[in-house]
């Protein structure tokens, strides 16, 4: 799957008006309606955990999560010793609106569109569970993960949720291949795009109703490695993570992995949605006026501690962390404990799985005082984390090495 070629083709088609779902004219009209305030919102700070009847169902204890309105990021300190897969009780949640409670016995998946040979086909959860199941360890990461570092590390103003590095998690997802379901539904050779829509409330921003959360996939990706998942770490998929059924789209940005899937359109022409024309697109001085689409996640690393952590001075400290890349497994991770002056190679811990992550560790004997930790990962394709991430106004794909202040005392 060559995402760059796909994005170029779709951009040309969109600009030429060969688009259904969300045209360039729709976007211009919306942007004008929303006025100078912009439609993407502004940087929001952390707010106290919401009550149980808030947008997220599961408990969000402050030692596990930092809450941002309808979203909650995992505290990296909560992943120390947590094993390869992130437990459900600490997996980050990114909701455009709020978690819907769906009766899985009544739930149906409707597959429809001009890219099918026949009419719509409907599946119950039972129907999906009767099809051949597959399980995979896959990372889900928000495209905006690390966004706050554009501001704190690069002095740049960006809009969107001010995530640290906790909008990522690897889980064991079990379900059915999307390709199996599409073939059952009568996929035709003329199919072009596949678009799942969520059953959560419509997303309204700047006073405009953008409809259900949705984003198209090219049929090639849809048939390649995408899952319709109904289990997470061995449990029925929890409400906050898309239960009863969500998409899992390996290596692509989190928005591709549509939660609470209710409908899947298979089109015979290019499809567009605000989630690939208005959001999840690079805008800014380095990009074309219409913005530049992207689909894939980048390379990142995180220490399993929170910024500002206090570690014991003068004794051995075992630093642990994880690194991940959408382009392939991690080859090595270099760690600096002296603000980038010297670097040591971290020891890999446990498995390195494609489209998931690599855990690592390094021993350190800090002198009393303030220190800055950094980790830089390189994947098997040679992609490595830069010192500076490429600025874009919506703050996506912050892949630079993060400076983590700690104190030894
Ligand atoms: N229906 C629906 N699907 C969605 C979203 C949403 O708000 N509604 N958020 C997306 C985004 S932006 C991300 S990063 C992932 C987050 O998945 P998680 O909440 O299970 O961690 O879900 C994606 N799927
Ligand atoms: Mo996201």
XYZ file of N, CA and C in Angstrom, residues 94 96 142-144 147 215 253 255 274-283 292-294 394 396:
72
model
N -10.057 8.536 23.108
C -10.223 9.741 22.298
C -11.640 9.706 21.722
N -14.704 12.078 20.028
C -15.126 13.366 19.491
C -16.317 13.905 20.270
N -3.315 8.302 18.461
C -3.925 9.503 17.910
C -2.874 10.261 17.095
N -3.294 10.789 15.938
C -2.380 11.572 15.093
C -1.840 12.786 15.844
N -2.595 13.234 16.858
C -2.187 14.402 17.631
C -1.359 14.049 18.858
N 1.200 16.393 20.771
C 0.954 17.751 20.237
C 1.458 18.862 21.150
N -14.248 8.138 8.110
C -13.063 8.470 7.299
C -12.851 7.336 6.307
N -3.146 6.418 11.314
C -3.501 7.281 12.435
C -4.818 6.805 13.071
N -7.630 7.940 13.966
C -8.960 8.265 13.435
C -9.430 7.242 12.401
N -14.996 15.090 6.376
C -14.236 16.168 7.027
C -12.974 15.648 7.723
N -12.934 14.332 7.983
C -11.791 13.765 8.711
C -10.605 13.442 7.802
N -10.755 13.737 6.501
C -9.539 13.722 5.678
C -9.406 14.962 4.790
N -10.341 15.920 4.959
C -10.227 17.153 4.180
C -9.982 18.365 5.077
N -10.569 18.319 6.268
C -10.540 19.472 7.164
C -9.681 19.175 8.386
N -9.803 17.958 8.898
C -8.988 17.513 10.031
C -8.053 16.410 9.523
N -7.033 16.104 10.328
C -6.081 15.050 9.972
C -5.475 15.325 8.601
N -5.076 16.567 8.430
C -4.448 17.037 7.214
C -3.419 18.073 7.657
N -2.288 18.145 6.950
C -1.270 19.127 7.313
C -1.628 20.479 6.710
N -1.706 21.490 7.578
C -1.864 22.871 7.123
C -0.723 23.692 7.706
N -2.287 19.146 3.110
C -1.711 17.909 2.565
C -2.205 16.734 3.389
N -2.838 15.749 2.730
C -3.344 14.609 3.503
C -2.211 13.701 3.985
N -2.496 12.918 5.005
C -1.557 11.873 5.444
C -2.377 10.795 6.136
N -2.414 22.133 12.939
C -3.261 21.278 13.771
C -2.429 20.348 14.652
N -0.165 17.739 14.168
C -0.149 16.283 13.984
C 1.275 15.750 13.847
